[in-house]
Amino acid sequence: MAAAGTMPKVVLVVADGIGDRPIRTLNGKTPLEAARTPTLDRLATEGATGLLHVIAPGVPPGSDTGHLALFGYDPYGCYTGRGAFEALGAGLVLEPADVAFRGNFATVQQLKDKTFKVIDRRAGRSLPEAAALTALIDGLALPRAAKVKVIVRHTTEHRCVVVLRGPNLSARIGDTDPHGHGDIVLKSKPLEKAASARQTASLVDTLTQEFYRLLSATPINAKRRQAGLPEANMVLLRGAGGHPAIPSLEAIYGIRSACVAGGALYKGVARSAGMDIIDVPGATASYDTDVDAKALAAATALATHDYIFLHFKATDTAAHDKDPTRKVAMVEKLDHLLSVLMAQVNRDQVCVAVTGDHTTACDVGNHTGDPVPLLIVGPGVRSDPVVRFTERACAGGGLGHLRGRDLMPLLMNFLDRTPMFGA
Ligand code: ZN
Ligand code: ZN
């Protein structure tokens, strides 16, 4: 091992949804291939590259399971549902028996049979009144379930988290979010036989009724109606999950780790791994995010931490929006982030890795199972002949094909933290 104080450190830059497929309007190139990326190309030239199958070959990862794998965990063994990670990312301290959901403020219409038809799953997406609407339903009293607390926190735009806290709850229940416009809001289904699952599903249905009763009556929605805006009169719930019980990175590798990210989900996965969350003003998880501020915050955190996870979201958003030109622009923004970061770090002591949590194909508008490029540059890293950070160039790299879970031991090896196997 290196002497104390000179121990190498790691910055892992994850560009969300960075991978893509050849796109006709980009002359058959991927956004990474079409973008001008002098910094990424230099790092690819100096470092080692490869392709990462984040969960397993051909499996489209979610952002949560993808990040768990990148942090070295077995997502099949420890995944507890998106809601728990969103709640942790919103700063909530979860108790072991809590059930957490990701929520969407949405627009619904009540039908004659008292069911609800979804008009807009995001209530227009930008929702300046979200904090006031959240205050209205946070702590609401559930009829006939006095011991169950309902905790609601707003995160970004139309997004919120909802946590149920009380006796005899189960996270093994289905969503109320039907995912399509024009669909009927679902009754939550118990996904196991236990009485607790039946009881929780029934509580969630009561919650749906209460959300509508409280939200449809508020003057905020009357004002939105008058302004011709979709009412935010429902919260659709999905991804029920309990507290993820995973050992921290410190317990596994003996490292102090920190997270620089804008979005609640990424902060939540990082918190579940025991990372300190560094809040950066201007880190919005949107197109306008301040990458200079994020890169500087990550570089500064190296003084106090061994491992920094730096998340960049906008590449994924552009691909969900099916906008390859914008994805190219966001790849170039990522390149700028790396130029700022590399100017700040001591190259003799810091290992920098760049990859994605999954491919988000612009043509599909969603995550796909194609592998993502990976590059690692730093002291002791053997370079390879690859000179660009793209899907096709990195396919010929010296790191070969790896699974997401292999990344952490690989990085810890450069930190002299992976123990020897054998004698
Ligand atoms: Zn993602
Ligand atoms: Zn995505």
Short mmCIF file of C-alpha atoms and ligand atoms in Angstrom, two decimals:
data_model
loop_
_atom_site.label_atom_id
_atom_site.label_comp_id
_atom_site.label_asym_id
_atom_site.label_seq_id
_atom_site.Cartn_x
_atom_site.Cartn_y
_atom_site.Cartn_z
CA MET A 1 0.00 0.00 0.00
CA ALA A 2 1.06 3.58 -0.58
CA ALA A 3 2.09 5.62 2.44
CA ALA A 4 -0.66 7.42 4.34
CA GLY A 5 -1.39 10.83 2.84
CA THR A 6 -0.25 9.82 -0.64
CA MET A 7 -2.92 7.19 -1.12
CA PRO A 8 -4.33 7.61 -4.64
CA LYS A 9 -7.91 8.81 -4.93
CA VAL A 10 -10.71 8.27 -7.44
CA VAL A 11 -13.23 10.47 -9.23
CA LEU A 12 -15.95 8.46 -10.97
CA VAL A 13 -17.81 10.58 -13.52
CA VAL A 14 -21.12 9.02 -14.55
CA ALA A 15 -22.78 10.56 -17.59
CA ASP A 16 -26.34 9.29 -17.38
CA GLY A 17 -27.55 7.43 -20.45
CA ILE A 18 -24.32 8.28 -22.30
CA GLY A 19 -24.36 5.29 -24.67
CA ASP A 20 -26.41 5.40 -27.85
CA ARG A 21 -26.96 3.70 -31.19
CA PRO A 22 -26.05 4.94 -34.69
CA ILE A 23 -28.47 7.72 -35.65
CA ARG A 24 -29.53 8.47 -39.21
CA THR A 25 -29.69 12.25 -38.72
CA LEU A 26 -26.11 12.16 -37.39
CA ASN A 27 -24.91 10.34 -40.54
CA GLY A 28 -24.93 6.99 -38.79
CA LYS A 29 -22.86 8.25 -35.87
CA THR A 30 -23.73 8.06 -32.20
CA PRO A 31 -23.90 11.36 -30.26
CA LEU A 32 -20.50 10.54 -28.69
CA GLU A 33 -19.06 10.04 -32.18
CA ALA A 34 -20.67 13.20 -33.57
CA ALA A 35 -19.61 15.45 -30.68
CA ARG A 36 -16.39 17.48 -30.47
CA THR A 37 -14.71 16.08 -27.33
CA PRO A 38 -11.04 17.10 -27.09
CA THR A 39 -10.74 16.34 -23.36
CA LEU A 40 -12.42 12.93 -23.51
CA ASP A 41 -10.28 12.02 -26.52
CA ARG A 42 -7.10 13.02 -24.70
CA LEU A 43 -8.11 10.99 -21.65
CA ALA A 44 -8.96 7.99 -23.84
CA THR A 45 -5.53 8.29 -25.47
CA GLU A 46 -3.73 8.44 -22.13
CA GLY A 47 -5.83 5.85 -20.30
CA ALA A 48 -7.39 2.43 -20.59
CA THR A 49 -10.80 1.88 -22.17
CA GLY A 50 -13.42 -0.81 -22.52
CA LEU A 51 -17.14 -1.52 -22.60
CA LEU A 52 -19.30 -1.92 -19.51
CA HIS A 53 -22.39 -4.18 -19.41
CA VAL A 54 -23.79 -2.38 -16.40
CA ILE A 55 -26.21 -5.06 -15.11
CA ALA A 56 -25.63 -7.94 -17.55
CA PRO A 57 -25.37 -8.17 -21.35
CA GLY A 58 -28.63 -7.04 -22.95
CA VAL A 59 -30.39 -5.98 -19.74
CA PRO A 60 -31.61 -2.33 -19.82
CA PRO A 61 -30.70 -0.91 -16.39
CA GLY A 62 -32.75 1.57 -14.44
CA SER A 63 -30.75 4.52 -13.16
CA ASP A 64 -30.99 3.16 -9.61
CA THR A 65 -29.94 -0.43 -10.33
CA GLY A 66 -27.31 0.85 -12.78
CA HIS A 67 -25.68 3.03 -10.12
CA LEU A 68 -25.85 0.26 -7.49
CA ALA A 69 -23.87 -1.92 -9.91
CA LEU A 70 -21.35 0.86 -10.63
CA PHE A 71 -20.80 1.20 -6.86
CA GLY A 72 -20.02 -2.53 -6.70
CA TYR A 73 -23.29 -3.93 -5.35
CA ASP A 74 -25.30 -6.82 -6.77
CA PRO A 75 -28.51 -5.04 -7.84
CA TYR A 76 -30.44 -8.31 -7.96
CA GLY A 77 -29.51 -8.96 -4.35
CA CYS A 78 -30.05 -5.54 -2.79
CA TYR A 79 -32.56 -3.55 -4.87
CA THR A 80 -35.52 -2.45 -2.79
CA GLY A 81 -37.45 -0.24 -5.19
CA ARG A 82 -36.92 3.23 -6.53
CA GLY A 83 -39.02 4.97 -3.88
CA ALA A 84 -36.51 4.35 -1.10
CA PHE A 85 -33.63 5.88 -3.07
CA GLU A 86 -35.71 8.91 -4.06
CA ALA A 87 -36.70 9.42 -0.41
CA LEU A 88 -33.08 9.22 0.79
CA GLY A 89 -32.11 11.65 -1.98
CA ALA A 90 -34.81 14.08 -0.81
CA GLY A 91 -33.03 14.13 2.54
CA LEU A 92 -35.51 11.96 4.46
CA VAL A 93 -34.13 9.69 7.14
CA LEU A 94 -35.91 6.38 6.59
CA GLU A 95 -36.79 3.97 9.36
CA PRO A 96 -36.32 0.26 8.66
CA ALA A 97 -40.05 -0.48 8.30
CA ASP A 98 -40.96 2.58 6.19
CA VAL A 99 -42.48 2.18 2.74
CA ALA A 100 -41.38 4.87 0.28
CA PHE A 101 -42.78 5.75 -3.14
CA ARG A 102 -41.76 7.97 -5.98
CA GLY A 103 -44.70 10.30 -6.66
CA ASN A 104 -45.81 12.39 -9.64
CA PHE A 105 -48.19 15.29 -9.33
CA ALA A 106 -50.65 14.54 -12.11
CA THR A 107 -53.89 15.69 -13.70
CA VAL A 108 -56.82 13.29 -13.48
CA GLN A 109 -60.54 13.36 -14.20
CA GLN A 110 -62.92 11.60 -11.82
CA LEU A 111 -65.31 9.27 -13.67
CA LYS A 112 -68.89 8.31 -12.72
CA ASP A 113 -67.72 5.03 -11.12
CA LYS A 114 -65.37 7.07 -8.85
CA THR A 115 -62.23 5.90 -10.65
CA PHE A 116 -59.75 8.43 -12.07
CA LYS A 117 -58.65 8.82 -15.67
CA VAL A 118 -55.13 10.20 -16.21
CA ILE A 119 -55.13 13.35 -18.36
CA ASP A 120 -51.49 14.37 -17.79
CA ARG A 121 -49.05 12.19 -15.81
CA ARG A 122 -46.91 15.25 -14.96
CA ALA A 123 -49.50 18.01 -14.55
CA GLY A 124 -47.65 20.05 -17.18
CA ARG A 125 -44.19 19.10 -15.79
CA SER A 126 -43.13 22.56 -14.62
CA LEU A 127 -45.13 23.09 -11.44
CA PRO A 128 -44.21 26.26 -9.54
CA GLU A 129 -46.89 25.49 -6.91
CA ALA A 130 -45.42 22.06 -6.10
CA ALA A 131 -44.07 23.08 -2.69
CA ALA A 132 -47.43 24.54 -1.63
CA LEU A 133 -49.29 21.48 -2.91
CA THR A 134 -46.85 19.23 -1.04
CA ALA A 135 -47.49 21.14 2.20
CA LEU A 136 -51.20 20.51 1.71
CA ILE A 137 -50.86 16.72 1.68
CA ASP A 138 -47.81 16.22 3.91
CA GLY A 139 -49.00 14.70 7.20
CA LEU A 140 -52.53 14.04 5.95
CA ALA A 141 -54.57 11.81 8.29
CA LEU A 142 -55.67 8.52 6.75
CA PRO A 143 -59.23 7.58 7.75
CA ARG A 144 -59.25 4.38 9.86
CA ALA A 145 -55.43 4.24 10.06
CA ALA A 146 -54.53 6.71 12.79
CA LYS A 147 -51.17 5.07 13.49
CA VAL A 148 -49.86 5.45 9.94
CA LYS A 149 -48.03 8.68 9.16
CA VAL A 150 -47.98 10.06 5.61
CA ILE A 151 -44.82 12.04 4.82
CA VAL A 152 -44.58 13.93 1.51
CA ARG A 153 -41.54 15.82 0.20
CA HIS A 154 -41.24 17.75 -3.07
CA THR A 155 -38.07 17.06 -5.09
CA THR A 156 -37.98 18.69 -8.56
CA GLU A 157 -40.64 19.90 -11.04
CA HIS A 158 -43.68 17.56 -10.78
CA ARG A 159 -41.77 14.98 -8.69
CA CYS A 160 -42.19 14.13 -5.03
CA VAL A 161 -41.66 11.29 -2.59
CA VAL A 162 -44.30 9.78 -0.33
CA VAL A 163 -43.41 7.73 2.73
CA LEU A 164 -45.77 5.63 4.86
CA ARG A 165 -44.59 5.09 8.43
CA GLY A 166 -46.39 2.85 10.93
CA PRO A 167 -47.09 -0.71 12.05
CA ASN A 168 -47.69 -3.69 9.74
CA LEU A 169 -46.70 -2.12 6.42
CA SER A 170 -45.25 -3.97 3.43
CA ALA A 171 -43.37 -2.63 0.42
CA ARG A 172 -44.51 -5.64 -1.61
CA ILE A 173 -47.35 -3.74 -3.29
CA GLY A 174 -48.02 -2.48 -6.80
CA ASP A 175 -48.05 1.03 -8.31
CA THR A 176 -51.07 3.29 -8.69
CA ASP A 177 -49.37 5.01 -11.65
CA PRO A 178 -50.72 3.33 -14.82
CA HIS A 179 -47.89 5.03 -16.82
CA GLY A 180 -50.08 5.98 -19.82
CA HIS A 181 -52.20 9.00 -20.59
CA GLY A 182 -55.89 8.10 -20.78
CA ASP A 183 -55.36 5.11 -18.46
CA ILE A 184 -57.27 4.58 -15.22
CA VAL A 185 -55.35 5.16 -11.96
CA LEU A 186 -54.59 1.66 -10.66
CA LYS A 187 -55.72 0.10 -7.43
CA SER A 188 -52.55 -0.93 -5.61
CA LYS A 189 -52.20 -4.73 -5.64
CA PRO A 190 -50.59 -6.79 -2.86
CA LEU A 191 -47.63 -8.66 -4.37
CA GLU A 192 -47.36 -11.20 -1.57
CA LYS A 193 -49.84 -13.13 0.58
CA ALA A 194 -48.96 -11.44 3.89
CA ALA A 195 -51.78 -9.54 5.58
CA SER A 196 -49.44 -6.53 5.79
CA ALA A 197 -49.31 -6.31 1.97
CA ARG A 198 -53.11 -6.43 1.71
CA GLN A 199 -53.42 -3.78 4.39
CA THR A 200 -50.81 -1.50 2.80
CA ALA A 201 -52.37 -1.79 -0.66
CA SER A 202 -55.73 -0.84 0.80
CA LEU A 203 -54.16 2.12 2.63
CA VAL A 204 -52.64 3.28 -0.65
CA ASP A 205 -56.07 3.24 -2.29
CA THR A 206 -57.42 5.37 0.54
CA LEU A 207 -54.45 7.66 -0.02
CA THR A 208 -55.39 8.04 -3.70
CA GLN A 209 -58.90 9.15 -2.65
CA GLU A 210 -57.47 11.58 -0.08
CA PHE A 211 -54.99 13.07 -2.55
CA TYR A 212 -57.85 13.84 -4.93
CA ARG A 213 -60.15 15.15 -2.18
CA LEU A 214 -57.54 17.58 -0.82
CA LEU A 215 -55.88 18.61 -4.09
CA SER A 216 -59.02 19.10 -6.19
CA ALA A 217 -60.43 21.48 -3.54
CA THR A 218 -57.43 23.80 -3.21
CA PRO A 219 -57.60 27.37 -4.59
CA ILE A 220 -54.18 26.71 -6.17
CA ASN A 221 -55.86 24.37 -8.64
CA ALA A 222 -58.79 26.74 -9.16
CA LYS A 223 -56.22 29.35 -10.23
CA ARG A 224 -54.46 26.87 -12.54
CA ARG A 225 -57.83 25.97 -14.10
CA GLN A 226 -58.60 29.67 -14.73
CA ALA A 227 -55.15 30.11 -16.31
CA GLY A 228 -55.79 27.19 -18.65
CA LEU A 229 -53.15 25.03 -16.92
CA PRO A 230 -53.61 21.35 -16.07
CA GLU A 231 -54.68 20.90 -12.43
CA ALA A 232 -52.32 19.00 -10.14
CA ASN A 233 -55.15 17.08 -8.49
CA MET A 234 -53.55 13.67 -7.94
CA VAL A 235 -50.28 12.06 -6.89
CA LEU A 236 -49.47 8.89 -8.82
CA LEU A 237 -47.31 6.45 -6.86
CA ARG A 238 -44.75 3.93 -8.08
CA GLY A 239 -41.65 2.01 -7.05
CA ALA A 240 -42.65 1.11 -3.45
CA GLY A 241 -39.52 0.26 -1.53
CA GLY A 242 -38.16 -0.18 1.96
CA HIS A 243 -34.85 0.95 3.36
CA PRO A 244 -32.00 -0.62 1.38
CA ALA A 245 -29.82 -2.62 3.76
CA ILE A 246 -26.41 -2.50 2.09
CA PRO A 247 -23.00 -2.15 3.73
CA SER A 248 -21.36 1.23 3.13
CA LEU A 249 -18.38 1.67 0.83
CA GLU A 250 -16.42 2.57 3.94
CA ALA A 251 -17.31 -0.80 5.52
CA ILE A 252 -16.35 -2.70 2.36
CA TYR A 253 -13.28 -0.79 1.12
CA GLY A 254 -12.31 1.49 4.00
CA ILE A 255 -12.76 4.62 1.89
CA ARG A 256 -14.47 7.94 2.57
CA SER A 257 -16.76 8.73 -0.33
CA ALA A 258 -18.81 11.71 -1.49
CA CYS A 259 -21.42 12.48 -4.12
CA VAL A 260 -21.87 15.54 -6.35
CA ALA A 261 -25.22 15.28 -8.17
CA GLY A 262 -28.36 17.29 -8.91
CA GLY A 263 -31.11 14.66 -8.99
CA ALA A 264 -32.70 13.12 -5.88
CA LEU A 265 -32.48 9.54 -7.13
CA TYR A 266 -28.69 9.68 -7.58
CA LYS A 267 -28.12 11.35 -4.22
CA GLY A 268 -30.34 8.68 -2.68
CA VAL A 269 -28.40 5.74 -4.13
CA ALA A 270 -25.18 7.46 -3.03
CA ARG A 271 -26.53 7.97 0.48
CA SER A 272 -27.55 4.33 0.72
CA ALA A 273 -23.89 3.47 -0.06
CA GLY A 274 -22.78 5.75 2.80
CA MET A 275 -21.53 8.64 0.66
CA ASP A 276 -21.52 12.19 1.99
CA ILE A 277 -23.77 14.39 -0.18
CA ILE A 278 -22.19 17.64 -1.32
CA ASP A 279 -24.91 20.09 -2.32
CA VAL A 280 -23.76 22.35 -5.14
CA PRO A 281 -25.78 25.49 -5.97
CA GLY A 282 -26.54 25.37 -9.70
CA ALA A 283 -26.49 21.55 -9.92
CA THR A 284 -30.00 21.17 -11.31
CA ALA A 285 -29.93 17.74 -13.01
CA SER A 286 -31.30 19.60 -16.07
CA TYR A 287 -29.80 20.97 -19.29
CA ASP A 288 -28.82 24.20 -17.53
CA THR A 289 -26.79 22.51 -14.77
CA ASP A 290 -23.61 24.34 -13.74
CA VAL A 291 -20.85 21.89 -14.71
CA ASP A 292 -18.05 24.28 -13.69
CA ALA A 293 -19.44 24.39 -10.15
CA LYS A 294 -19.86 20.61 -10.06
CA ALA A 295 -16.32 19.92 -11.29
CA LEU A 296 -14.85 22.37 -8.78
CA ALA A 297 -16.90 20.86 -5.94
CA ALA A 298 -15.67 17.37 -6.86
CA ALA A 299 -12.03 18.53 -7.01
CA THR A 300 -12.38 20.29 -3.65
CA ALA A 301 -13.91 17.18 -2.06
CA LEU A 302 -10.74 15.23 -2.90
CA ALA A 303 -9.08 16.99 0.02
CA THR A 304 -11.39 15.20 2.46
CA HIS A 305 -12.55 12.08 0.58
CA ASP A 306 -10.97 9.11 -1.24
CA TYR A 307 -13.71 8.51 -3.79
CA ILE A 308 -15.93 11.10 -5.46
CA PHE A 309 -18.99 10.17 -7.52
CA LEU A 310 -19.83 12.98 -9.95
CA HIS A 311 -23.14 12.62 -11.78
CA PHE A 312 -24.19 14.35 -15.03
CA LYS A 313 -27.84 13.86 -15.98
CA ALA A 314 -28.49 15.88 -19.15
CA THR A 315 -27.23 13.27 -21.65
CA ASP A 316 -30.03 10.94 -20.52
CA THR A 317 -32.70 13.66 -20.61
CA ALA A 318 -31.86 14.61 -24.21
CA ALA A 319 -32.15 10.96 -25.27
CA HIS A 320 -35.51 10.55 -23.49
CA ASP A 321 -36.59 13.68 -25.38
CA LYS A 322 -35.46 11.89 -28.61
CA ASP A 323 -33.23 14.86 -29.41
CA PRO A 324 -29.85 13.65 -30.78
CA THR A 325 -28.64 17.18 -31.56
CA ARG A 326 -29.20 18.19 -27.97
CA LYS A 327 -27.48 15.01 -26.76
CA VAL A 328 -24.44 15.96 -28.85
CA ALA A 329 -24.46 19.38 -27.17
CA MET A 330 -24.72 17.74 -23.73
CA VAL A 331 -21.79 15.40 -24.55
CA GLU A 332 -19.78 18.55 -25.34
CA LYS A 333 -20.92 20.03 -22.02
CA LEU A 334 -19.65 16.86 -20.32
CA ASP A 335 -16.34 17.33 -22.11
CA HIS A 336 -16.14 20.83 -20.66
CA LEU A 337 -16.89 19.45 -17.19
CA LEU A 338 -13.93 17.09 -17.57
CA SER A 339 -11.61 19.85 -18.79
CA VAL A 340 -12.42 21.86 -15.64
CA LEU A 341 -12.01 18.81 -13.43
CA MET A 342 -8.69 17.71 -14.96
CA ALA A 343 -7.25 21.22 -14.57
CA GLN A 344 -7.90 20.95 -10.82
CA VAL A 345 -6.71 17.46 -9.92
CA ASN A 346 -3.19 16.21 -9.24
CA ARG A 347 -2.72 13.65 -12.01
CA ASP A 348 -0.04 11.80 -10.01
CA GLN A 349 -2.49 11.04 -7.24
CA VAL A 350 -5.93 10.90 -8.77
CA CYS A 351 -7.48 8.23 -10.92
CA VAL A 352 -10.41 9.46 -13.05
CA ALA A 353 -12.98 7.08 -14.52
CA VAL A 354 -15.70 8.08 -16.98
CA THR A 355 -18.66 5.91 -17.92
CA GLY A 356 -22.47 5.75 -17.96
CA ASP A 357 -25.13 3.90 -16.00
CA HIS A 358 -26.79 2.65 -19.22
CA THR A 359 -27.41 3.42 -22.85
CA THR A 360 -30.37 5.71 -23.55
CA ALA A 361 -31.02 5.43 -27.27
CA CYS A 362 -32.38 8.63 -28.88
CA ASP A 363 -34.31 6.60 -31.47
CA VAL A 364 -36.05 4.60 -28.73
CA GLY A 365 -36.39 7.42 -26.19
CA ASN A 366 -35.57 4.99 -23.41
CA HIS A 367 -32.90 2.85 -21.74
CA THR A 368 -31.61 -0.12 -23.72
CA GLY A 369 -29.32 -3.04 -22.88
CA ASP A 370 -26.36 -1.95 -25.06
CA PRO A 371 -23.06 -1.61 -23.14
CA VAL A 372 -21.54 1.80 -22.36
CA PRO A 373 -17.97 3.02 -22.93
CA LEU A 374 -15.59 3.17 -19.98
CA LEU A 375 -12.29 4.97 -19.59
CA ILE A 376 -9.87 5.02 -16.68
CA VAL A 377 -6.88 7.33 -16.53
CA GLY A 378 -4.44 7.75 -13.66
CA PRO A 379 -1.17 6.64 -12.11
CA GLY A 380 -0.37 3.02 -12.91
CA VAL A 381 -3.11 2.66 -15.55
CA ARG A 382 -1.83 0.87 -18.68
CA SER A 383 -2.84 2.81 -21.78
CA ASP A 384 -4.20 1.12 -24.90
CA PRO A 385 -4.35 2.13 -28.58
CA VAL A 386 -7.84 3.70 -28.26
CA VAL A 387 -7.88 7.49 -28.87
CA ARG A 388 -11.61 8.35 -28.63
CA PHE A 389 -14.23 7.90 -25.94
CA THR A 390 -17.01 6.36 -28.06
CA GLU A 391 -19.00 3.14 -28.07
CA ARG A 392 -17.18 1.71 -31.09
CA ALA A 393 -13.66 2.93 -30.24
CA CYS A 394 -13.82 1.65 -26.65
CA ALA A 395 -14.95 -1.76 -27.93
CA GLY A 396 -11.27 -2.24 -28.88
CA GLY A 397 -9.90 -1.08 -25.51
CA GLY A 398 -7.54 -2.83 -23.12
CA LEU A 399 -10.13 -3.26 -20.36
CA GLY A 400 -12.26 -5.42 -22.66
CA HIS A 401 -15.85 -6.17 -21.73
CA LEU A 402 -16.75 -5.89 -18.06
CA ARG A 403 -19.89 -5.94 -15.95
CA GLY A 404 -20.85 -2.89 -13.93
CA ARG A 405 -20.02 -4.65 -10.68
CA ASP A 406 -16.41 -5.19 -11.85
CA LEU A 407 -15.74 -1.45 -11.92
CA MET A 408 -15.40 -0.92 -8.16
CA PRO A 409 -12.76 -3.67 -7.56
CA LEU A 410 -10.93 -2.39 -10.65
CA LEU A 411 -10.82 1.17 -9.28
CA MET A 412 -9.97 -0.01 -5.77
CA ASN A 413 -7.04 -1.96 -7.26
CA PHE A 414 -5.58 1.34 -8.46
CA LEU A 415 -6.05 2.63 -4.91
CA ASP A 416 -4.29 -0.50 -3.56
CA ARG A 417 -7.53 -1.28 -1.72
CA THR A 418 -8.51 -4.60 -3.32
CA PRO A 419 -7.16 -7.35 -1.05
CA MET A 420 -5.02 -10.11 -2.55
CA PHE A 421 -6.75 -13.44 -3.15
CA GLY A 422 -4.43 -16.29 -2.17
CA ALA A 423 -0.96 -16.05 -0.69
ZN ZN B 1 -29.65 6.69 -15.72
ZN ZN B 2 -33.23 7.70 -18.13
#
